[in-house]
Coordinates of C-alpha atoms in Angstrom, one line a residue:
Chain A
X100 CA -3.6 -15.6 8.9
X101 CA -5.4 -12.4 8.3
X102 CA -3.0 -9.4 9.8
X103 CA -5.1 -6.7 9.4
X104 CA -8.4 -6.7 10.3
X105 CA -11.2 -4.5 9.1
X106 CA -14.5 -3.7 11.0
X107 CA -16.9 -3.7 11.0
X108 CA -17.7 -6.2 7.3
X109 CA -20.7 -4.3 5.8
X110 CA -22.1 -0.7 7.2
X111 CA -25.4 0.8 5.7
X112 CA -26.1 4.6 6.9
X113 CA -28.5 7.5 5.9
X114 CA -27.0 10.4 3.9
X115 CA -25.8 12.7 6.5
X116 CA -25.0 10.6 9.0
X117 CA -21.4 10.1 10.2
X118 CA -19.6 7.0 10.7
X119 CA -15.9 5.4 11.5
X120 CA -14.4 2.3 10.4
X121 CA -11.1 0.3 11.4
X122 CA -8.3 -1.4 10.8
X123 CA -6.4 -3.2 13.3
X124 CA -3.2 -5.2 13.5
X125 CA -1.0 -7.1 16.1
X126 CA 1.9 -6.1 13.5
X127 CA 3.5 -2.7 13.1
X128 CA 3.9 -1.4 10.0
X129 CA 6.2 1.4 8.3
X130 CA 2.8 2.9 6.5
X131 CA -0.6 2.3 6.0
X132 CA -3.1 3.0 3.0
X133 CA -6.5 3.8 2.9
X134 CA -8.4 2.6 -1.0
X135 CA -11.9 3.3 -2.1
X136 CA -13.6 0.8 -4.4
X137 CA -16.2 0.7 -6.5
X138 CA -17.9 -2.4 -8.0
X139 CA -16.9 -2.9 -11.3
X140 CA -13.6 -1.3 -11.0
X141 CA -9.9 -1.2 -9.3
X142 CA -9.1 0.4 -5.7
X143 CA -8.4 4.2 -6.0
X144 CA -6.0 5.4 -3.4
X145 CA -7.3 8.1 -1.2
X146 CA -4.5 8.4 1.8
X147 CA -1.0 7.3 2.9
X148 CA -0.5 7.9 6.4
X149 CA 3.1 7.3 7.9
X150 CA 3.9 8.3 11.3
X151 CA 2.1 7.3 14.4
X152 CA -0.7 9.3 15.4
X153 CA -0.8 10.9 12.3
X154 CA -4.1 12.4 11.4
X155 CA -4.7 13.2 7.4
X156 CA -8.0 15.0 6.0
X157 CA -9.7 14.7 2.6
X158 CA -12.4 16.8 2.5
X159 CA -14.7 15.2 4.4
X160 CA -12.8 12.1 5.6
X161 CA -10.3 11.8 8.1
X162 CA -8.0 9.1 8.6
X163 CA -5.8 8.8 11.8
X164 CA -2.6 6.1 12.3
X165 CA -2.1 4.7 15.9
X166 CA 0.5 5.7 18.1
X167 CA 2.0 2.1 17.6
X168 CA 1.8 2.5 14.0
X169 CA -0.3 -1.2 14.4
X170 CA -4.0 0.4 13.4
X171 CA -5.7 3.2 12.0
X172 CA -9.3 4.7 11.5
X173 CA -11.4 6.0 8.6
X174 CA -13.8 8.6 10.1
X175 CA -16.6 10.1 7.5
X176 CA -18.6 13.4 8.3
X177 CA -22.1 13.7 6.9
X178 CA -22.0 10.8 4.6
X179 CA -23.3 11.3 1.0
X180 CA -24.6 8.4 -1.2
X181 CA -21.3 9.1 -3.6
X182 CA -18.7 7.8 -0.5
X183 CA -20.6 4.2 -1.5
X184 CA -17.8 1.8 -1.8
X185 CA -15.6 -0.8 -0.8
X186 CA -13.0 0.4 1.8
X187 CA -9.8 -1.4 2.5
X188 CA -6.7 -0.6 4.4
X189 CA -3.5 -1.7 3.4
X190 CA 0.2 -2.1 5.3
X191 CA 3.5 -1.9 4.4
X192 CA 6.6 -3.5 6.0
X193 CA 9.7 -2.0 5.1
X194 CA 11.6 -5.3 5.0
X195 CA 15.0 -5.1 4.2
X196 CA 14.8 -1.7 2.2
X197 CA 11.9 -3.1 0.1
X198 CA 8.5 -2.1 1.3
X199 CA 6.4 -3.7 -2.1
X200 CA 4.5 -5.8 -0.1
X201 CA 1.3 -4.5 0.8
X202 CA -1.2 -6.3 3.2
X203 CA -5.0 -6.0 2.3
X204 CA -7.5 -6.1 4.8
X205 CA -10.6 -7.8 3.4
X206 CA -12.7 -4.4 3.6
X207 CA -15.6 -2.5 5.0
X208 CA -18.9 -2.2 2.6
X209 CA -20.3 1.2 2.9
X210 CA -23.5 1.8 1.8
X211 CA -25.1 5.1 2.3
X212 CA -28.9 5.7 1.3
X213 CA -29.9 9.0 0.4
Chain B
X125 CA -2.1 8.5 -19.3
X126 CA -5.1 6.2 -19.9
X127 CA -4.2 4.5 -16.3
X128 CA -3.5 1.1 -16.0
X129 CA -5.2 -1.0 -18.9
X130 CA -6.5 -4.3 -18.5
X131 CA -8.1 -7.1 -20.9
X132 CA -10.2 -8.8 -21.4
X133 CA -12.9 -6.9 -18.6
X134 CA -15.0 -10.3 -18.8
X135 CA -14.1 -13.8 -19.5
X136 CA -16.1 -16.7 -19.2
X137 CA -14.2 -20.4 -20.1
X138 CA -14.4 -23.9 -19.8
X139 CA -12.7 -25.5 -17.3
X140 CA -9.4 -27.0 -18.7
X141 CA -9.1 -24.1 -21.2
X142 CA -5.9 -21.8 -21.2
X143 CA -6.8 -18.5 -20.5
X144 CA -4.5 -15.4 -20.5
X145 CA -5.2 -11.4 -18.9
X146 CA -2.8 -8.8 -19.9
X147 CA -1.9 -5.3 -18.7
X148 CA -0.3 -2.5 -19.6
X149 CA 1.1 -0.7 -16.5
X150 CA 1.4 3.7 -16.7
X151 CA 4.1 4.6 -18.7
X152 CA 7.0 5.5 -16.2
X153 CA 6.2 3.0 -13.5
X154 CA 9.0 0.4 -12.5
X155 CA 6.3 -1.9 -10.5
X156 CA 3.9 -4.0 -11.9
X157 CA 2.0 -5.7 -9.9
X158 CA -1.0 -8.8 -10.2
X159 CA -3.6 -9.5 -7.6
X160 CA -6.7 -11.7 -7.4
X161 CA -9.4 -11.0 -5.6
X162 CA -12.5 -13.1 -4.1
X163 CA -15.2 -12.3 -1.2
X164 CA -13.4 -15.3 0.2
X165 CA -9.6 -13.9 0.6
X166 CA -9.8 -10.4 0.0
X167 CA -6.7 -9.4 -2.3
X168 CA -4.0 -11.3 -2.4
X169 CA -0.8 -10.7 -4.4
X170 CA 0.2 -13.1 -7.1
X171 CA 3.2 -11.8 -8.6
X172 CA 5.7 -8.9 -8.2
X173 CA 7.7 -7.8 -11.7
X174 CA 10.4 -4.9 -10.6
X175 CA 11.8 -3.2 -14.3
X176 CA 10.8 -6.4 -15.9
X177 CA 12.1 -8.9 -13.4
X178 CA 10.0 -10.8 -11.5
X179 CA 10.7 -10.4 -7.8
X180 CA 8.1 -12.3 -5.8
X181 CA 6.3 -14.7 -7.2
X182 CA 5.6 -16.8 -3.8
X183 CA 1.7 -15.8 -4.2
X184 CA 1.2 -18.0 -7.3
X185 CA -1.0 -20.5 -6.4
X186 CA 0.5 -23.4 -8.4
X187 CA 2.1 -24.5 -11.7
X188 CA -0.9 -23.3 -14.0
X189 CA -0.1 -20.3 -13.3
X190 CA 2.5 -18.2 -14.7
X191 CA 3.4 -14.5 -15.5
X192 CA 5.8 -12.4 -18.4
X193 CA 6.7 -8.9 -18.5
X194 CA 8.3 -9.0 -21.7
X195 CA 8.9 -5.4 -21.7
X196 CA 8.5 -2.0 -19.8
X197 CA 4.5 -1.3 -21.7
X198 CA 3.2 -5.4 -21.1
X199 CA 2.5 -8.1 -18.5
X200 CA 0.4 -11.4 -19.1
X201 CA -1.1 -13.5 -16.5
X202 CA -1.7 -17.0 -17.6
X203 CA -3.8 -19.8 -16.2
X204 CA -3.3 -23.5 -18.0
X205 CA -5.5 -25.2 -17.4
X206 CA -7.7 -23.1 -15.5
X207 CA -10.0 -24.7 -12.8
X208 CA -13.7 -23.4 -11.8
X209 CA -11.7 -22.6 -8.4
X210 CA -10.1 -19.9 -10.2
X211 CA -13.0 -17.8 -10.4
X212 CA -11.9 -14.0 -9.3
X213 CA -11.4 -10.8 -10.2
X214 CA -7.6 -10.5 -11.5
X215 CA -6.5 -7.4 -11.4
X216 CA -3.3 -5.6 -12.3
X217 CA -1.7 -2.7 -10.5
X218 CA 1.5 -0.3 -11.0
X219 CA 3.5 1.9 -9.2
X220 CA 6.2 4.1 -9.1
X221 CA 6.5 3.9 -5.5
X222 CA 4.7 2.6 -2.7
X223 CA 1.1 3.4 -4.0
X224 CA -0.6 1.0 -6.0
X225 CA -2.4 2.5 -9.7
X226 CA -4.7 -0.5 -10.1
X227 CA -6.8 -1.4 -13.5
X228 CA -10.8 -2.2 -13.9
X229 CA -9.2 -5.6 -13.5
X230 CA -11.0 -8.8 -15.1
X231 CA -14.0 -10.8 -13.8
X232 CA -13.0 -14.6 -15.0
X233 CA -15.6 -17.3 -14.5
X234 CA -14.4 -20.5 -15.2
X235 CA -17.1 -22.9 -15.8

């Protein structure tokens, strides 16, 4: 059973364009985090995001958590060749006091072309 | 801090041969954590070491597989015998809370 699903797969844009990407669940969950990967190496973590309806910026991404705390959005403003990558979304259940377990979506592949 | 350090990056084997990964999690961090990763499944979580202890270790696969933190600085993965099926990036991850630090991880072919 995949709980969180990403959309859409694979996404090729120009530089400068802007795009969004999602992450959708049928499950709440206490937090949710946004990773950037890059072929050849380890998810970075770019955001937590913990209450619902929160909106975070970084730079020139913005990530927003659903009211229902069940999905969340990755929106990027003029896309530059360097925001290339793997992007997954990850939830946490805060289960019994423990929230270690972290469910990966299977990712959205950006490409952006310059 | 060097990050989380994994090795060997690459490792190509024989099926039926024992292979082992290792990490060594940021100094400070009580959570270690191992995932594998394929185009198939995404990344999944194999193992779960809390100061030392393994926790969770319900995303093993199977009996070839097995995992040590013998101390704070080291973890191991093992695979014996590996299987061609166990073809993924492994990679290892640490925490001192709920974010995850991951390594370069290690591309393993088994052949």
């Amino acid at each position: 059973t995949q709980l969180l699903e990403q959309s859409p797969q694979f996404l090729s844009i120009q530089e400068g364009e802007n795009l969004t990407v999602y992450c959708n669940s049928s499950s709440v969950f206490s937090s949710l985090q946004w990773y950037r990967q890059e072929p050849g190496e380890g998810p970075v973590l770019l955001v937590t995001v913990v209450t619902g309806g929160e909106v975070k910026k970084l730079k020139r991404l913005t990530f927003q958590f659903g009211d229902a705390r069940k999905d969340s959005s990755l929106h990027i403003t003029a896309a530059q060749p360097g925001d290339t990558g793997l992007y997954l979304c990850a939830g946490a259940k805060n289960s019994g006091g423990s929230n270690y377990k972290l469910t990966f979506g299977k990712g959205t592949l950006l490409t952006v072309n310059p | 801090d060097a990050g989380v350090i994994q090795s060997p990056r690459h490792e190509v084997t024989e099926m039926g041969q024992e292979v082992t990964l290792r990490c060594k999690p940021i100094s400070g961090h009580n959570s270690l954590f191992w995932y594998r990763q394929t185009m198939m499944r995404g990344l999944e979580l194999l193992i779960y070491f809390n100061n030392n202890v393994p926790i969770d270790d319900s995303g093993m696969p199977e009996d070839r597989f097995s995992a040590k933190m013998p101390n704070a600085s080291f973890s191991t993965l093992k695979i014996q015998p590996s299987e061609p099926r166990d073809s993924a990036v492994y990679f290892c991850a640490s925490s001192p809370g709920t974010g995850r630090i991951f390594g370069s991880g290690t591309q393993l072919s088994v052949l």
